[in-house]
Amino acid sequence: MCDSHDHDHDHAHGHACGVSRRQALMGVGATTLAGAAAIAAPAAAQEADPYAPPAEPALPPSDMVLQKGRVAVVVTDPQIDFLSPDGVTWKVVGESVTEHGVVENIGKLFRAAKEKDLVVAVSPHYYYPTDHGWKFEGPLEKLMHAIGMFDRKGPTNLDGFENSGADFMPEYREFINDGKTIVASPHKVYGPEQNDLALQLRKNGVDQVILAGMSANLCVEAHLRELLEMGFEVAVVSDATAAAKLPEGDGYLAAIINFRYIANALWTTEEAVAQIAAL
């Protein structure tokens, strides 16, 4: 016990007793801190999610309501180079694609749209040999050309296309190759300004778009902005897109912030499928 009355041993005993008390106090302190950390962990984990919607949004909520006959599902770049571990970009997009369950979620959108006989359109990304002769490029254009991303042998040549990086994901081919899905001419940088997507949608009486695909801060955001400027009402599906994570920044985080600011609606796949099913 620490209250010994042996005077000859007071000094040694006092030292040992002090150590014992410090250890006890440290033990209590550690237990208290551990308990507090356990209580705070859920809140901290929630705060740590950089993609979570704001608890108290400042912007007005969406009032977008789908109308049968006016709506299409549009998917950008549902291709192997973006969405498969075999693709040339997987090392930088794979974490985000996996984190959000993008491959499965795009498949759910395709299936839901087909079950309701909605207009479905794909805006693909292809590069032909002549595109590699461009005299100036942005950073990502340089990278895409350097790694052979979306390469095809020519606009009228499908040699080697099947199962190449430019080909569609095998999971989606039953939907895309059904003879009904619109496959637009390729976009070349990010947006649909240079392809026939808008024309195809207008010719089908579409002015509402459910937008998904790859990648969030590049082609998806560029399509969103252009379609909005052309008078379409656009809902983006937040977990049916993903983006690269590089030292320059997290592309998905950059995009999700802009989606909240400018899209007519920002839905999860579950919400989008429910909206489609209600038509």
Short mmCIF file of C-alpha atoms in Angstrom, two decimals:
data_model
loop_
_atom_site.label_atom_id
_atom_site.label_comp_id
_atom_site.label_asym_id
_atom_site.label_seq_id
_atom_site.Cartn_x
_atom_site.Cartn_y
_atom_site.Cartn_z
CA MET A 1 0.00 0.00 0.00
CA CYS A 2 1.11 3.59 -0.65
CA ASP A 3 0.40 4.78 2.93
CA SER A 4 3.25 2.82 4.66
CA HIS A 5 4.49 4.39 7.98
CA ASP A 6 8.03 2.99 7.82
CA HIS A 7 10.01 6.24 8.09
CA ASP A 8 13.23 4.61 6.84
CA HIS A 9 11.55 3.73 3.63
CA ASP A 10 9.59 6.98 3.09
CA HIS A 11 11.72 8.33 0.26
CA ALA A 12 11.86 5.15 -1.79
CA HIS A 13 8.26 4.37 -1.00
CA GLY A 14 7.13 7.87 -1.88
CA HIS A 15 8.83 7.65 -5.27
CA ALA A 16 7.22 4.30 -6.00
CA CYS A 17 3.88 5.55 -4.77
CA GLY A 18 4.12 8.63 -7.01
CA VAL A 19 4.87 6.48 -10.02
CA SER A 20 1.94 4.26 -9.16
CA ARG A 21 -0.38 7.24 -8.85
CA ARG A 22 0.80 8.69 -12.16
CA GLN A 23 0.23 5.37 -13.86
CA ALA A 24 -3.24 5.15 -12.38
CA LEU A 25 -4.09 8.69 -13.44
CA MET A 26 -2.74 8.07 -16.91
CA GLY A 27 -4.84 4.93 -17.10
CA VAL A 28 -7.97 6.87 -16.13
CA GLY A 29 -7.08 9.63 -18.57
CA ALA A 30 -6.53 7.17 -21.39
CA THR A 31 -9.83 5.47 -20.64
CA THR A 32 -11.64 8.82 -20.61
CA LEU A 33 -10.03 9.90 -23.89
CA ALA A 34 -10.81 6.56 -25.49
CA GLY A 35 -14.44 6.88 -24.43
CA ALA A 36 -14.68 10.41 -25.77
CA ALA A 37 -13.08 9.35 -29.04
CA ALA A 38 -15.55 6.50 -29.38
CA ILE A 39 -18.46 8.89 -28.85
CA ALA A 40 -17.04 11.39 -31.33
CA ALA A 41 -16.08 8.82 -33.95
CA PRO A 42 -19.42 8.70 -35.84
CA ALA A 43 -19.59 12.50 -36.07
CA ALA A 44 -15.95 12.72 -37.10
CA ALA A 45 -16.45 10.02 -39.75
CA GLN A 46 -19.44 11.91 -41.11
CA GLU A 47 -17.50 15.18 -41.20
CA ALA A 48 -14.64 13.38 -42.92
CA ASP A 49 -16.79 12.47 -45.96
CA PRO A 50 -15.88 15.24 -48.41
CA TYR A 51 -18.72 14.26 -50.77
CA ALA A 52 -21.61 14.31 -48.30
CA PRO A 53 -24.32 16.86 -49.10
CA PRO A 54 -24.42 19.87 -46.79
CA ALA A 55 -26.47 19.40 -43.62
CA GLU A 56 -28.05 22.83 -44.15
CA PRO A 57 -28.08 23.72 -47.86
CA ALA A 58 -28.20 27.39 -48.77
CA LEU A 59 -29.50 26.82 -52.30
CA PRO A 60 -33.15 26.07 -53.16
CA PRO A 61 -34.08 22.38 -53.53
CA SER A 62 -34.73 20.81 -56.93
CA ASP A 63 -38.24 20.86 -58.33
CA MET A 64 -37.45 18.78 -61.43
CA VAL A 65 -40.23 16.34 -62.32
CA LEU A 66 -39.77 13.86 -65.17
CA GLN A 67 -42.38 13.69 -67.91
CA LYS A 68 -42.77 10.59 -70.05
CA GLY A 69 -41.98 11.27 -73.68
CA ARG A 70 -39.66 14.15 -72.85
CA VAL A 71 -36.88 12.42 -70.94
CA ALA A 72 -33.73 10.56 -71.97
CA VAL A 73 -30.93 8.84 -70.11
CA VAL A 74 -27.57 10.02 -71.46
CA VAL A 75 -24.34 8.24 -70.56
CA THR A 76 -20.95 9.67 -71.45
CA ASP A 77 -17.95 7.43 -72.11
CA PRO A 78 -19.18 4.08 -70.72
CA GLN A 79 -16.00 2.58 -72.09
CA ILE A 80 -13.35 0.12 -70.96
CA ASP A 81 -10.56 2.70 -70.73
CA PHE A 82 -12.52 4.51 -68.02
CA LEU A 83 -14.45 1.83 -66.15
CA SER A 84 -12.45 -1.39 -66.25
CA PRO A 85 -9.29 -2.47 -64.41
CA ASP A 86 -8.05 -3.28 -67.92
CA GLY A 87 -8.43 0.36 -68.97
CA VAL A 88 -5.50 2.73 -69.33
CA THR A 89 -6.86 5.18 -66.73
CA TRP A 90 -7.69 2.69 -63.97
CA LYS A 91 -4.72 3.66 -61.78
CA VAL A 92 -6.10 7.18 -61.40
CA VAL A 93 -9.87 6.64 -61.63
CA GLY A 94 -10.25 3.12 -60.22
CA GLU A 95 -10.49 4.19 -56.59
CA SER A 96 -13.29 6.65 -57.35
CA VAL A 97 -15.14 4.25 -59.68
CA THR A 98 -15.06 1.55 -57.00
CA GLU A 99 -15.91 3.90 -54.14
CA HIS A 100 -19.14 5.05 -55.77
CA GLY A 101 -20.15 1.73 -57.34
CA VAL A 102 -20.24 3.39 -60.74
CA VAL A 103 -20.15 0.33 -63.01
CA GLU A 104 -23.14 -1.24 -61.27
CA ASN A 105 -25.03 2.04 -60.99
CA ILE A 106 -24.74 2.89 -64.69
CA GLY A 107 -26.05 -0.59 -65.42
CA LYS A 108 -29.06 0.08 -63.18
CA LEU A 109 -29.82 3.27 -65.08
CA PHE A 110 -29.62 1.50 -68.44
CA ARG A 111 -31.93 -1.26 -67.25
CA ALA A 112 -34.47 1.10 -65.69
CA ALA A 113 -34.58 3.24 -68.83
CA LYS A 114 -35.06 0.23 -71.09
CA GLU A 115 -37.85 -1.16 -68.91
CA LYS A 116 -39.73 2.13 -69.39
CA ASP A 117 -38.82 2.38 -73.07
CA LEU A 118 -37.11 5.73 -72.59
CA VAL A 119 -34.79 7.33 -75.10
CA VAL A 120 -31.24 6.25 -74.23
CA ALA A 121 -28.19 7.89 -75.71
CA VAL A 122 -24.46 7.32 -75.38
CA SER A 123 -21.94 10.07 -76.07
CA PRO A 124 -18.69 8.18 -76.68
CA HIS A 125 -15.10 9.38 -76.86
CA TYR A 126 -12.94 8.16 -79.74
CA TYR A 127 -9.56 9.23 -81.06
CA TYR A 128 -8.44 8.42 -84.59
CA PRO A 129 -4.87 8.60 -85.95
CA THR A 130 -5.52 12.08 -87.38
CA ASP A 131 -6.41 13.34 -83.89
CA HIS A 132 -2.87 12.59 -82.79
CA GLY A 133 -1.67 15.28 -85.18
CA TRP A 134 -3.23 18.15 -83.23
CA LYS A 135 -0.87 21.13 -82.94
CA PHE A 136 -1.90 22.12 -79.41
CA GLU A 137 -3.57 20.33 -76.49
CA GLY A 138 -4.50 20.81 -72.87
CA PRO A 139 -2.77 18.77 -70.15
CA LEU A 140 -5.29 15.93 -70.15
CA GLU A 141 -5.52 15.83 -73.93
CA LYS A 142 -1.74 15.35 -74.00
CA LEU A 143 -2.03 12.57 -71.45
CA MET A 144 -4.92 10.81 -73.22
CA HIS A 145 -3.09 10.82 -76.52
CA ALA A 146 0.15 9.67 -74.92
CA ILE A 147 -1.46 6.60 -73.31
CA GLY A 148 -3.57 5.70 -76.35
CA MET A 149 -6.86 6.33 -74.58
CA PHE A 150 -10.00 5.63 -76.67
CA ASP A 151 -7.86 4.96 -79.73
CA ARG A 152 -9.47 3.55 -82.87
CA LYS A 153 -7.88 2.89 -86.23
CA GLY A 154 -10.23 5.27 -88.01
CA PRO A 155 -13.80 6.56 -88.22
CA THR A 156 -14.76 3.84 -90.72
CA ASN A 157 -12.48 1.13 -89.38
CA LEU A 158 -13.53 -1.17 -86.54
CA ASP A 159 -10.51 -3.49 -86.77
CA GLY A 160 -9.40 -4.30 -83.24
CA PHE A 161 -12.25 -2.31 -81.69
CA GLU A 162 -13.97 -5.17 -79.86
CA ASN A 163 -12.75 -5.39 -76.24
CA SER A 164 -10.28 -2.55 -76.82
CA GLY A 165 -10.17 0.42 -74.46
CA ALA A 166 -12.49 2.33 -76.78
CA ASP A 167 -15.14 -0.41 -76.68
CA PHE A 168 -18.14 -0.27 -74.36
CA MET A 169 -18.08 -2.14 -71.08
CA PRO A 170 -19.32 -5.73 -71.60
CA GLU A 171 -21.97 -5.16 -68.91
CA TYR A 172 -23.66 -2.52 -71.07
CA ARG A 173 -23.52 -4.02 -74.54
CA GLU A 174 -26.94 -5.67 -74.31
CA PHE A 175 -28.42 -2.22 -73.75
CA ILE A 176 -26.26 -0.23 -76.17
CA ASN A 177 -26.35 -2.72 -79.05
CA ASP A 178 -30.11 -3.36 -78.94
CA GLY A 179 -30.79 -1.35 -82.11
CA LYS A 180 -32.62 1.36 -80.17
CA THR A 181 -29.92 3.17 -78.21
CA ILE A 182 -28.56 6.30 -79.85
CA VAL A 183 -24.78 6.20 -80.16
CA ALA A 184 -23.83 9.77 -80.94
CA SER A 185 -20.85 10.70 -83.02
CA PRO A 186 -17.78 11.02 -80.78
CA HIS A 187 -16.98 14.06 -78.72
CA LYS A 188 -13.33 14.97 -79.02
CA VAL A 189 -12.40 17.01 -75.98
CA TYR A 190 -15.02 17.05 -73.19
CA GLY A 191 -18.34 18.52 -74.25
CA PRO A 192 -20.97 17.60 -76.87
CA GLU A 193 -20.51 20.76 -78.92
CA GLN A 194 -18.84 18.86 -81.77
CA ASN A 195 -21.07 15.78 -81.89
CA ASP A 196 -24.72 15.15 -82.77
CA LEU A 197 -26.04 14.36 -79.28
CA ALA A 198 -28.25 17.46 -78.97
CA LEU A 199 -29.63 16.96 -82.49
CA GLN A 200 -30.51 13.34 -81.72
CA LEU A 201 -32.23 14.31 -78.47
CA ARG A 202 -34.22 17.14 -80.07
CA LYS A 203 -35.31 14.90 -82.95
CA ASN A 204 -36.71 12.51 -80.34
CA GLY A 205 -38.65 15.25 -78.56
CA VAL A 206 -36.36 15.18 -75.53
CA ASP A 207 -35.80 18.21 -73.34
CA GLN A 208 -35.11 16.46 -70.02
CA VAL A 209 -31.88 14.54 -69.48
CA ILE A 210 -30.73 12.17 -66.76
CA LEU A 211 -26.95 12.39 -67.09
CA ALA A 212 -24.33 9.87 -65.94
CA GLY A 213 -21.02 8.40 -67.05
CA MET A 214 -17.37 9.36 -67.03
CA SER A 215 -15.70 11.34 -65.92
CA ALA A 216 -17.33 13.68 -63.43
CA ASN A 217 -15.32 16.89 -63.72
CA LEU A 218 -14.56 16.49 -67.42
CA CYS A 219 -17.05 15.04 -69.89
CA VAL A 220 -20.03 14.81 -67.52
CA GLU A 221 -19.67 18.38 -66.33
CA ALA A 222 -18.96 19.64 -69.86
CA HIS A 223 -22.09 17.87 -71.16
CA LEU A 224 -24.11 19.27 -68.27
CA ARG A 225 -23.03 22.83 -68.98
CA GLU A 226 -23.64 22.65 -72.73
CA LEU A 227 -27.02 20.92 -72.43
CA LEU A 228 -28.14 23.55 -69.91
CA GLU A 229 -27.07 26.33 -72.26
CA MET A 230 -29.13 24.68 -75.02
CA GLY A 231 -32.28 24.68 -72.93
CA PHE A 232 -32.34 21.11 -71.61
CA GLU A 233 -33.38 20.33 -68.03
CA VAL A 234 -30.64 18.11 -66.60
CA ALA A 235 -30.41 15.85 -63.57
CA VAL A 236 -26.97 14.42 -62.78
CA VAL A 237 -26.69 11.02 -61.07
CA SER A 238 -24.10 11.54 -58.36
CA ASP A 239 -23.01 7.92 -57.82
CA ALA A 240 -23.07 6.96 -61.49
CA THR A 241 -19.96 9.02 -62.19
CA ALA A 242 -16.42 9.21 -60.85
CA ALA A 243 -13.15 10.97 -61.56
CA ALA A 244 -9.38 10.87 -61.27
CA LYS A 245 -7.55 11.49 -58.03
CA LEU A 246 -4.25 13.20 -58.76
CA PRO A 247 -1.83 15.48 -56.91
CA GLU A 248 -3.58 18.29 -58.80
CA GLY A 249 -6.82 17.47 -56.98
CA ASP A 250 -9.82 15.17 -56.60
CA GLY A 251 -11.83 15.53 -59.79
CA TYR A 252 -14.99 14.08 -58.28
CA LEU A 253 -15.01 16.59 -55.43
CA ALA A 254 -14.54 19.44 -57.90
CA ALA A 255 -17.46 18.18 -59.96
CA ILE A 256 -19.92 17.40 -57.16
CA ILE A 257 -19.67 20.97 -55.89
CA ASN A 258 -20.47 22.35 -59.34
CA PHE A 259 -23.31 19.85 -59.81
CA ARG A 260 -24.93 21.20 -56.63
CA TYR A 261 -24.64 24.72 -57.97
CA ILE A 262 -25.85 24.30 -61.55
CA ALA A 263 -27.71 21.01 -62.24
CA ASN A 264 -31.50 21.08 -62.20
CA ALA A 265 -31.31 18.05 -59.90
CA LEU A 266 -28.63 15.90 -58.29
CA TRP A 267 -29.94 12.40 -57.61
CA THR A 268 -28.45 9.15 -56.43
CA THR A 269 -28.93 6.11 -58.65
CA GLU A 270 -31.64 4.88 -56.30
CA GLU A 271 -33.48 8.19 -56.60
CA ALA A 272 -33.09 8.34 -60.37
CA VAL A 273 -34.36 4.74 -60.81
CA ALA A 274 -37.36 5.55 -58.61
CA GLN A 275 -38.12 8.63 -60.71
CA ILE A 276 -37.93 6.58 -63.89
CA ALA A 277 -40.07 3.79 -62.46
CA ALA A 278 -42.78 6.33 -61.56
CA LEU A 279 -43.23 7.42 -65.19
#
